[in-house]
Coordinates of C-alpha atoms and ligand atoms in Angstrom, one line a residue:
M1 CA -41.9 56.6 36.8
S2 CA -40.8 54.1 39.4
I3 CA -37.8 52.0 38.5
F4 CA -38.9 49.0 40.5
K5 CA -40.3 46.0 38.6
H6 CA -43.0 43.8 40.0
N7 CA -44.3 40.3 39.4
N8 CA -46.8 39.8 42.2
S9 CA -50.2 39.9 40.4
A10 CA -52.1 40.0 43.7
K11 CA -50.7 43.4 44.5
S12 CA -50.8 46.6 42.6
P13 CA -47.6 47.8 41.0
E14 CA -47.8 51.0 43.1
D15 CA -48.1 48.9 46.3
H16 CA -45.1 46.8 45.4
S17 CA -43.0 49.8 44.4
A18 CA -43.9 51.7 47.5
K19 CA -42.8 48.8 49.8
A20 CA -39.6 48.5 47.9
E21 CA -38.9 52.2 48.2
M22 CA -39.7 52.0 51.9
V23 CA -37.2 49.2 52.4
L24 CA -34.5 51.1 50.6
D25 CA -35.2 54.2 52.4
S26 CA -34.8 52.6 55.8
I27 CA -31.8 50.3 55.3
H28 CA -28.2 51.3 56.4
D29 CA -26.6 50.2 53.1
G30 CA -26.2 52.8 50.5
V31 CA -28.0 51.8 47.2
I32 CA -27.5 53.6 43.9
I33 CA -29.1 52.5 40.6
T34 CA -27.6 53.8 37.4
D35 CA -28.5 53.4 33.7
K36 CA -26.2 51.9 31.2
S37 CA -24.1 55.1 30.9
G38 CA -23.5 55.3 34.6
L39 CA -26.0 58.2 35.2
I40 CA -27.8 57.9 38.5
N41 CA -31.5 56.9 38.4
F42 CA -32.0 56.3 42.0
I43 CA -30.1 56.9 45.2
N44 CA -31.3 56.0 48.8
P45 CA -30.9 58.2 51.9
A46 CA -28.0 56.0 53.3
A47 CA -26.0 56.6 50.0
V48 CA -26.8 60.4 50.2
R49 CA -25.4 60.4 53.8
M50 CA -22.2 58.4 53.0
T51 CA -21.3 60.4 49.9
E52 CA -22.7 63.8 51.3
C53 CA -23.9 64.5 47.9
G54 CA -26.7 66.9 49.2
S55 CA -30.0 65.1 48.3
A56 CA -31.4 62.4 46.1
S57 CA -32.8 65.0 43.7
K58 CA -29.4 66.7 43.3
A59 CA -27.7 63.4 42.6
T60 CA -30.2 62.0 40.2
G61 CA -29.0 62.4 36.6
L62 CA -25.3 62.8 37.7
D63 CA -22.5 60.3 36.8
Y64 CA -22.1 57.8 39.6
N65 CA -18.3 58.6 39.4
T66 CA -18.8 62.3 40.4
I67 CA -20.4 61.4 43.8
I68 CA -18.6 58.1 44.8
K69 CA -15.0 59.1 45.5
I70 CA -12.9 56.2 46.7
E71 CA -9.4 55.5 47.7
T72 CA -7.8 52.3 49.3
K73 CA -8.2 51.6 53.0
E74 CA -4.6 52.6 53.4
G75 CA -5.4 56.1 51.9
R76 CA -3.9 55.7 48.5
E77 CA -5.6 57.2 45.5
L78 CA -6.9 54.8 42.9
P79 CA -6.0 55.4 39.3
D80 CA -8.8 54.2 36.9
N81 CA -7.0 51.0 35.9
E82 CA -6.8 49.9 39.6
N83 CA -10.3 51.1 40.5
Q84 CA -12.4 47.9 40.5
L85 CA -15.6 49.8 40.7
I86 CA -14.9 51.7 37.4
Q87 CA -13.7 48.5 35.8
A88 CA -16.9 46.6 36.9
M89 CA -19.2 49.4 35.6
R90 CA -17.3 49.6 32.3
T91 CA -17.4 46.0 31.6
S92 CA -20.7 45.2 33.2
Q93 CA -19.1 42.6 35.4
P94 CA -20.3 41.9 38.9
L95 CA -18.2 43.0 41.7
D96 CA -18.6 41.6 45.3
G97 CA -17.4 43.2 48.5
Y98 CA -14.7 45.5 47.1
Q99 CA -13.2 47.0 50.3
V100 CA -12.2 50.7 49.9
C101 CA -12.9 54.0 51.6
V102 CA -15.6 56.4 50.4
I103 CA -14.6 60.1 50.8
S104 CA -17.6 62.2 51.8
A105 CA -17.9 65.3 49.6
Q106 CA -18.6 68.0 52.2
S107 CA -16.6 66.9 55.3
G108 CA -13.9 64.8 53.6
K109 CA -14.8 62.0 56.1
R110 CA -13.4 58.5 55.1
I111 CA -15.9 55.7 55.5
P112 CA -14.6 52.2 55.0
V113 CA -17.1 50.4 52.8
A114 CA -17.6 47.1 50.9
I115 CA -18.8 48.0 47.4
S116 CA -20.8 45.5 45.2
V117 CA -22.0 46.1 41.7
L118 CA -24.8 44.0 40.2
P119 CA -25.5 44.4 36.5
V120 CA -29.3 44.0 36.1
Q121 CA -30.1 41.6 33.3
G122 CA -32.7 42.6 30.6
S123 CA -33.1 46.1 32.1
G124 CA -31.2 48.1 29.5
Q125 CA -28.0 47.5 31.5
N126 CA -28.9 49.1 34.7
H127 CA -26.4 48.6 37.5
I128 CA -27.1 48.4 41.2
I129 CA -24.3 49.7 43.3
T130 CA -24.4 49.0 47.1
L131 CA -22.2 50.5 49.7
R132 CA -21.9 48.7 53.0
D133 CA -20.4 50.5 55.9
I134 CA -17.8 48.2 57.3
T135 CA -16.3 50.5 60.1
K136 CA -17.4 48.1 62.9
E137 CA -16.3 45.0 61.1
L138 CA -12.8 46.4 60.5
A139 CA -12.5 47.4 64.1
E140 CA -13.3 44.0 65.2
E141 CA -11.1 42.4 62.6
G142 CA -8.3 44.8 63.8
E143 CA -8.7 43.5 67.4
Q144 CA -8.6 39.8 66.1
T145 CA -5.6 40.5 64.0
E146 CA -3.7 42.1 66.9
F147 CA -4.6 39.1 69.1
I148 CA -3.5 36.5 66.5
S149 CA -0.3 38.5 65.7
T150 CA 0.7 38.7 69.4
A151 CA -0.3 35.0 70.0
S152 CA 1.7 33.8 66.9
H153 CA 4.6 35.9 67.9
E154 CA 4.8 34.6 71.5
M155 CA 4.2 31.0 70.4
R156 CA 6.8 30.9 67.7
T157 CA 9.8 30.9 70.2
P158 CA 8.6 27.9 72.4
V159 CA 7.7 26.0 69.3
A160 CA 11.1 26.6 67.7
T161 CA 12.7 25.4 71.1
I162 CA 10.6 22.2 71.1
D163 CA 11.6 21.6 67.5
G164 CA 15.3 22.2 68.3
Y165 CA 15.2 19.7 71.2
I166 CA 13.4 17.0 69.2
A167 CA 16.0 17.6 66.4
L168 CA 18.7 16.9 69.1
A169 CA 16.9 13.8 70.3
L170 CA 16.8 12.4 66.7
N171 CA 20.4 13.2 66.0
P172 CA 22.5 10.0 66.6
S173 CA 25.5 12.1 67.5
T174 CA 23.7 13.9 70.3
A175 CA 21.3 11.2 71.7
T176 CA 20.8 7.5 71.8
I177 CA 17.1 6.4 71.4
D178 CA 15.4 3.1 70.5
T179 CA 13.4 2.7 67.3
R180 CA 10.1 3.2 68.9
A181 CA 11.1 6.5 70.5
R182 CA 12.5 7.5 67.0
T183 CA 9.0 6.9 65.5
Y184 CA 7.2 8.9 68.1
L185 CA 9.7 11.8 68.0
T186 CA 9.6 11.8 64.2
A187 CA 5.9 12.3 64.3
A188 CA 6.3 15.0 67.0
R189 CA 8.9 16.8 64.8
A190 CA 6.5 16.9 61.8
A191 CA 3.8 18.3 64.1
S192 CA 6.1 20.9 65.6
Q193 CA 7.3 22.0 62.1
H194 CA 3.7 22.3 60.9
L195 CA 2.9 24.4 64.0
G196 CA 6.0 26.5 63.3
K197 CA 4.8 27.1 59.7
L198 CA 1.4 28.0 60.8
F199 CA 2.7 30.7 63.1
R200 CA 5.0 32.1 60.5
D201 CA 2.1 32.2 57.9
L202 CA -0.2 33.8 60.5
L203 CA 2.3 36.5 61.2
D204 CA 2.8 37.1 57.5
V205 CA -0.9 37.4 57.0
T206 CA -1.5 39.7 60.0
K207 CA 1.4 42.0 59.2
L208 CA -0.5 43.5 56.2
D209 CA -3.9 43.5 58.0
D210 CA -2.5 45.5 61.0
G211 CA -0.5 47.8 58.8
K212 CA 2.9 46.6 59.9
I213 CA 3.9 46.4 56.3
R214 CA 3.0 48.4 53.3
P215 CA 3.7 47.7 49.7
H216 CA 6.8 49.4 48.4
F217 CA 6.1 50.0 44.7
V218 CA 8.9 49.9 42.1
P219 CA 8.7 49.9 38.3
V220 CA 9.4 46.4 37.2
D221 CA 9.9 44.3 33.9
M222 CA 7.2 41.7 34.8
M223 CA 8.5 39.1 32.5
D224 CA 11.9 39.1 34.0
L225 CA 10.6 39.2 37.5
V226 CA 8.2 36.3 37.1
R227 CA 10.8 34.3 35.0
G228 CA 13.4 34.8 37.7
I229 CA 11.1 33.7 40.6
S230 CA 9.7 30.7 38.8
G231 CA 13.1 29.6 37.6
D232 CA 14.0 28.8 41.3
Y233 CA 11.3 26.1 41.1
A234 CA 12.7 24.1 38.1
P235 CA 15.0 21.9 40.1
R236 CA 12.2 21.0 42.6
A237 CA 9.8 20.2 39.7
K238 CA 12.4 18.1 38.0
D239 CA 13.0 16.1 41.3
A240 CA 9.2 15.6 41.5
K241 CA 9.1 14.4 37.8
I242 CA 6.8 17.3 36.9
T243 CA 7.3 19.2 33.6
F244 CA 7.9 22.9 34.5
E245 CA 7.7 25.6 31.8
F246 CA 7.8 29.4 31.9
G247 CA 6.2 31.4 28.9
T248 CA 3.5 29.0 27.9
S249 CA -0.1 29.5 29.0
S250 CA -1.6 26.2 28.9
P251 CA -0.8 22.5 28.5
D252 CA -1.5 22.7 24.8
A253 CA 0.5 25.8 24.0
S254 CA 3.4 24.9 22.0
P255 CA 6.9 26.1 22.9
G256 CA 6.7 28.1 19.7
R257 CA 4.0 30.2 21.4
R258 CA 6.3 31.3 24.2
M259 CA 5.6 35.0 25.0
N260 CA 8.2 37.6 24.2
Q261 CA 6.0 40.6 25.0
V262 CA 7.6 43.3 27.1
V263 CA 5.1 44.0 30.0
Y264 CA 5.8 46.4 32.7
G265 CA 4.3 46.7 36.2
Y266 CA 4.5 48.9 39.2
V267 CA 4.6 46.4 42.1
D268 CA 6.2 45.4 45.4
T269 CA 8.8 42.7 44.4
N270 CA 8.5 41.1 47.9
F271 CA 4.8 40.7 47.5
M272 CA 5.2 39.3 44.0
R273 CA 7.6 36.7 45.4
E274 CA 5.2 35.7 48.1
I275 CA 2.4 35.4 45.6
L276 CA 4.3 33.3 43.1
D277 CA 6.0 31.2 45.9
N278 CA 2.5 30.2 47.1
L279 CA 0.9 29.6 43.7
I280 CA 3.9 27.5 42.4
E281 CA 4.3 25.7 45.8
N282 CA 0.7 24.7 45.6
A283 CA 0.9 23.7 41.9
L284 CA 3.8 21.5 42.9
K285 CA 2.0 20.1 46.0
Y286 CA -1.2 19.3 44.3
T287 CA 0.2 17.8 40.9
P288 CA 1.3 14.3 40.9
E289 CA 4.3 12.9 39.3
G290 CA 4.2 13.0 35.5
G291 CA 2.1 16.2 35.5
A292 CA 3.0 19.6 34.2
I293 CA 3.0 23.2 35.5
Y294 CA 3.0 26.3 33.2
V295 CA 3.7 29.8 34.3
N296 CA 3.0 32.7 32.0
V297 CA 2.9 36.5 32.0
R298 CA 1.1 38.6 29.4
G299 CA -0.1 42.1 28.9
D300 CA -3.9 42.4 28.6
G301 CA -4.9 46.0 27.9
D302 CA -4.0 48.0 30.9
R303 CA -3.5 44.9 33.1
V304 CA -0.7 42.4 33.5
L305 CA -2.0 38.9 33.6
I306 CA 0.0 36.1 35.2
N307 CA -1.2 32.6 35.3
V308 CA 0.0 29.4 37.0
T309 CA -1.5 26.4 35.4
D310 CA -1.2 22.8 36.5
T311 CA -2.4 19.4 35.5
G312 CA -3.0 18.3 39.1
I313 CA -5.9 17.1 41.2
G314 CA -8.1 20.1 40.4
I315 CA -10.7 21.7 42.6
S316 CA -14.4 20.9 42.8
A317 CA -16.9 23.8 41.7
E318 CA -18.2 23.8 45.3
D319 CA -14.7 24.5 46.8
L320 CA -13.6 27.0 44.1
G321 CA -15.7 29.8 45.5
H322 CA -14.0 29.5 49.0
I323 CA -10.3 28.7 48.5
F324 CA -9.1 32.4 48.9
Q325 CA -10.8 32.4 52.4
K326 CA -8.5 32.3 55.5
F327 CA -8.0 28.6 56.7
Y328 CA -10.1 27.1 53.9
R329 CA -8.9 23.8 52.6
A330 CA -10.8 21.6 50.1
D331 CA -11.7 18.3 52.0
N332 CA -11.2 15.3 49.8
S333 CA -9.2 12.1 49.9
D334 CA -6.2 13.9 48.0
T335 CA -6.1 17.0 50.1
R336 CA -6.4 15.0 53.4
T337 CA -3.0 13.5 52.7
I338 CA -1.3 16.6 51.6
G339 CA -0.2 19.0 54.3
G340 CA -1.4 22.6 54.5
N341 CA -3.1 25.2 56.7
G342 CA -5.4 27.1 54.2
L343 CA -3.5 30.4 54.5
G344 CA -1.5 30.5 51.3
L345 CA -4.2 31.6 48.9
Y346 CA -5.5 34.2 51.4
L347 CA -2.1 35.6 51.5
V348 CA -1.9 35.6 47.8
K349 CA -5.3 37.5 47.5
Q350 CA -4.3 40.0 50.2
R351 CA -1.0 40.8 48.7
A352 CA -2.4 41.1 45.2
E353 CA -5.2 43.4 46.4
A354 CA -2.8 45.6 48.2
M355 CA -1.1 46.2 44.9
G356 CA -4.4 47.1 43.1
G357 CA -4.6 43.6 41.8
K358 CA -7.2 40.7 41.6
V359 CA -6.9 37.0 41.8
W360 CA -9.2 34.1 40.8
A361 CA -9.0 30.5 39.8
E362 CA -10.5 28.2 37.2
S363 CA -10.4 24.4 37.7
S364 CA -11.8 21.1 36.6
F365 CA -11.8 18.5 39.4
G366 CA -9.4 15.8 38.6
E367 CA -7.9 17.6 35.6
G368 CA -6.0 20.6 36.9
S369 CA -6.3 24.3 37.8
T370 CA -5.3 27.8 36.6
F371 CA -4.7 30.6 39.0
Y372 CA -4.8 34.1 37.6
V373 CA -3.3 37.3 39.0
S374 CA -4.2 40.5 37.3
L375 CA -2.2 43.7 38.2
P376 CA -2.2 47.2 36.9
R377 CA 0.2 47.5 33.9
I378 CA 2.3 50.6 33.1
S379 CA 3.5 51.8 29.7
E380 CA 7.2 51.7 28.6
D381 CA 7.2 55.5 28.9
E382 CA 5.9 55.4 32.4
Y383 CA 8.3 52.7 33.3
N384 CA 11.3 54.8 32.1
K385 CA 10.0 57.8 33.9
R386 CA 9.6 55.9 37.2
M387 CA 13.0 54.3 36.6
I388 CA 14.6 57.8 36.5
A389 CA 12.8 58.8 39.7
V390 CA 13.9 55.6 41.4
R391 CA 17.5 56.0 40.3
G392 CA 17.4 59.7 41.4
Q393 CA 16.1 58.6 44.8
Q394 CA 18.8 55.9 45.0
M395 CA 21.4 58.5 44.1
R396 CA 20.1 60.9 46.8
Q397 CA 20.1 58.0 49.3
A398 CA 23.7 57.2 48.4
Q399 CA 24.7 60.9 48.7
A400 CA 23.0 61.2 52.0
A401 CA 24.8 58.0 53.3
Q402 CA 28.2 59.3 52.0
Y403 CA 27.4 62.7 53.8
R404 CA 26.6 60.8 57.1
Q405 CA 29.8 58.7 56.8
A406 CA 32.0 61.9 56.2
Q407 CA 30.3 63.6 59.2
L408 CA 31.0 60.5 61.3
Q409 CA 34.6 60.4 60.2
Q410 CA 35.0 64.1 61.0
F411 CA 33.4 63.5 64.5
A412 CA 35.7 60.5 65.0
Q413 CA 38.8 62.5 64.1
A414 CA 37.8 65.3 66.4
K415 CA 37.4 62.9 69.2
I416 CA 40.8 61.3 68.6
R417 CA 42.4 64.8 68.7
Q418 CA 40.7 65.5 71.9
L419 CA 41.9 62.2 73.4
Q420 CA 45.4 62.9 72.2
Q421 CA 45.4 66.3 73.7
A422 CA 44.1 64.9 77.0
A423 CA 46.9 62.2 76.9
A424 CA 49.6 64.7 76.1
A425 CA 48.5 67.0 79.0
S426 CA 48.8 64.1 81.6
P427 CA 50.9 61.2 80.0
S428 CA 50.9 59.0 83.1
Q429 CA 47.0 59.1 83.6
P430 CA 44.7 57.0 81.5
P431 CA 42.5 59.4 79.7
A432 CA 39.2 60.3 81.3
A433 CA 36.2 61.2 79.3
P434 CA 37.3 64.4 77.6
A435 CA 35.8 67.5 79.3
P436 CA 34.7 70.4 77.3
Q437 CA 37.6 72.9 77.1
S438 CA 37.7 76.6 76.9
S439 CA 39.5 78.3 74.0
M440 CA 42.0 79.6 76.6
Q441 CA 42.8 76.2 77.9
Q442 CA 43.2 74.8 74.4
A443 CA 45.7 77.5 73.5
T444 CA 48.0 76.8 76.5
Q445 CA 48.1 73.0 75.9
P446 CA 51.1 71.3 74.2
R447 CA 50.6 70.0 70.7
A448 CA 49.2 66.5 70.6
P449 CA 51.4 63.6 69.5
A450 CA 50.5 61.6 66.5
A451 CA 47.6 59.1 67.0
H452 CA 49.8 56.0 66.7
T453 CA 52.2 57.3 69.4
Y454 CA 49.4 57.8 71.9
L455 CA 47.9 54.4 71.4
T456 CA 51.2 52.6 71.6
S457 CA 52.2 54.3 74.8
Q458 CA 48.7 53.6 76.3
N459 CA 48.9 49.9 75.4
N460 CA 52.2 49.5 77.3
N461 CA 50.7 50.0 80.7
N462 CA 47.0 49.5 79.9
P463 CA 46.3 46.3 78.0
K464 CA 42.7 47.4 77.5
G465 CA 43.8 50.5 75.8
V466 CA 41.3 53.4 75.7
Q467 CA 38.4 51.3 76.8
Q468 CA 39.4 51.6 80.4
Ligands
LIG1 P1 -3.0 25.0 51.8 O1 -1.9 25.3 52.7 O2 -4.1 24.1 52.3 O3 -2.5 24.5 50.5 P2 -4.0 27.3 50.4 O4 -4.6 28.5 50.9 O5 -2.7 27.5 49.7 O6 -3.7 26.4 51.6 O7 -5.0 26.6 49.5 C1 -6.3 26.4 49.8 C2 -6.9 25.2 49.3 O8 -7.0 25.4 47.9 C3 -6.0 24.0 49.4 O9 -6.2 23.3 50.6 C4 -6.4 23.1 48.2 O10 -7.7 22.4 48.6 C5 -6.8 24.1 47.2 N1 -5.8 24.4 46.2 C6 -4.8 25.4 46.2 N2 -4.1 25.3 45.1 C7 -4.4 24.2 44.4 C8 -3.9 23.6 43.2 N3 -3.0 24.0 42.5 N4 -4.6 22.5 42.9 C9 -5.6 21.9 43.6 N5 -6.0 22.4 44.7 C10 -5.5 23.6 45.1

């Protein structure tokens, strides 16, 4: 029986179904349709090609999971709690453009794809999974990233120089200027600083895209980490007359509801700082005096959920779907007067996804916003195990450093002995670079004087000592 429904009464069901199958057979995107338990009902030729599962008839009836093998674009395996495809299928939530690599079963080829999952309403919970090959898109993006990264890098230095000279011109102790010139230069300084921040942010964004940085995962007590980072913002919030609380999830959560849960994660702490810096900076930027900001962390099953909630200007429903895109800024009378470049939330999304996380926002225009970051959670047992591994690694690194130091010392001592021997052999000559000596020569040479004797005698007639 065909799985395609029809509603065009003018055409026969067979006619409609045949056309749909024809389209699915000819498109480049892989399409897989599963039943509610994830068993494959239909798979088109593109999906058969990408997964190398043999044929449609072989794949039909199998669990989708046995043929769609994925890993991150960076080549990292994805445990179930980080695998957004599995999560979407389990919870029947739509998934849109999840970028990973599909590993072909026979050749082991890695194909970069954007995976989408669409739960089909009223169909006994069928799911439509699409796999869009994004090899070309990524190559083009790579070229763009390379260009932006080089351009930002090259432009950062002249902009810093311009900024430095304007600062000198504005400084009364280094320059005398009239009031009008001061006004112009103050405006020029604001623009040069904006440009400088733009280049810095662009470089940060491109560093991950072009693989210059990779997340460095460590086991972390998430409560401590988020508390520590957000604590840095308390003084700024106080200055801006904004209430700032850690441990409450919403404006109406009483202090009694503060969270004492112990929640562990496996994250890159620098990425976490960048994420929280951007979210809290935004909350401060878009919340007027008298408002409030609440930062909270909690365990939610196998995820860690962080939220940054504010009672600020809010985001319209129209803008909400776009704010995580590169350079997107909501355009309204409030945001027009508040500076920004539209890169912060893109960076937040990028960093969170690199750690197997997700970000999203909820907001009511004029009332406030909540930004959520969900990350894989690890159990206390796993945390302890990973901590032992980290400490072991730190110990090995410290031992290796000690060993290198000892070797360096031995080498330096041997060098000093050689120099002393050379000096003793010809006391009036400044030492030349020590030549390799045969064991015979060494045996006939006089004993070297103590190191301090050599240096003192050299210093008498050679103020530059052994550097000569
Ligand atoms: P920007 O530098 O413009 O702040 P972001 O990428 O950080 O760039 O944010 C994108 C847009 O999302 C902002 O221009 C703003 O319109 C909106 N936005 C972000 N955070 C908030 C917030 N806490 N409250 C209201 N609007 C926000």
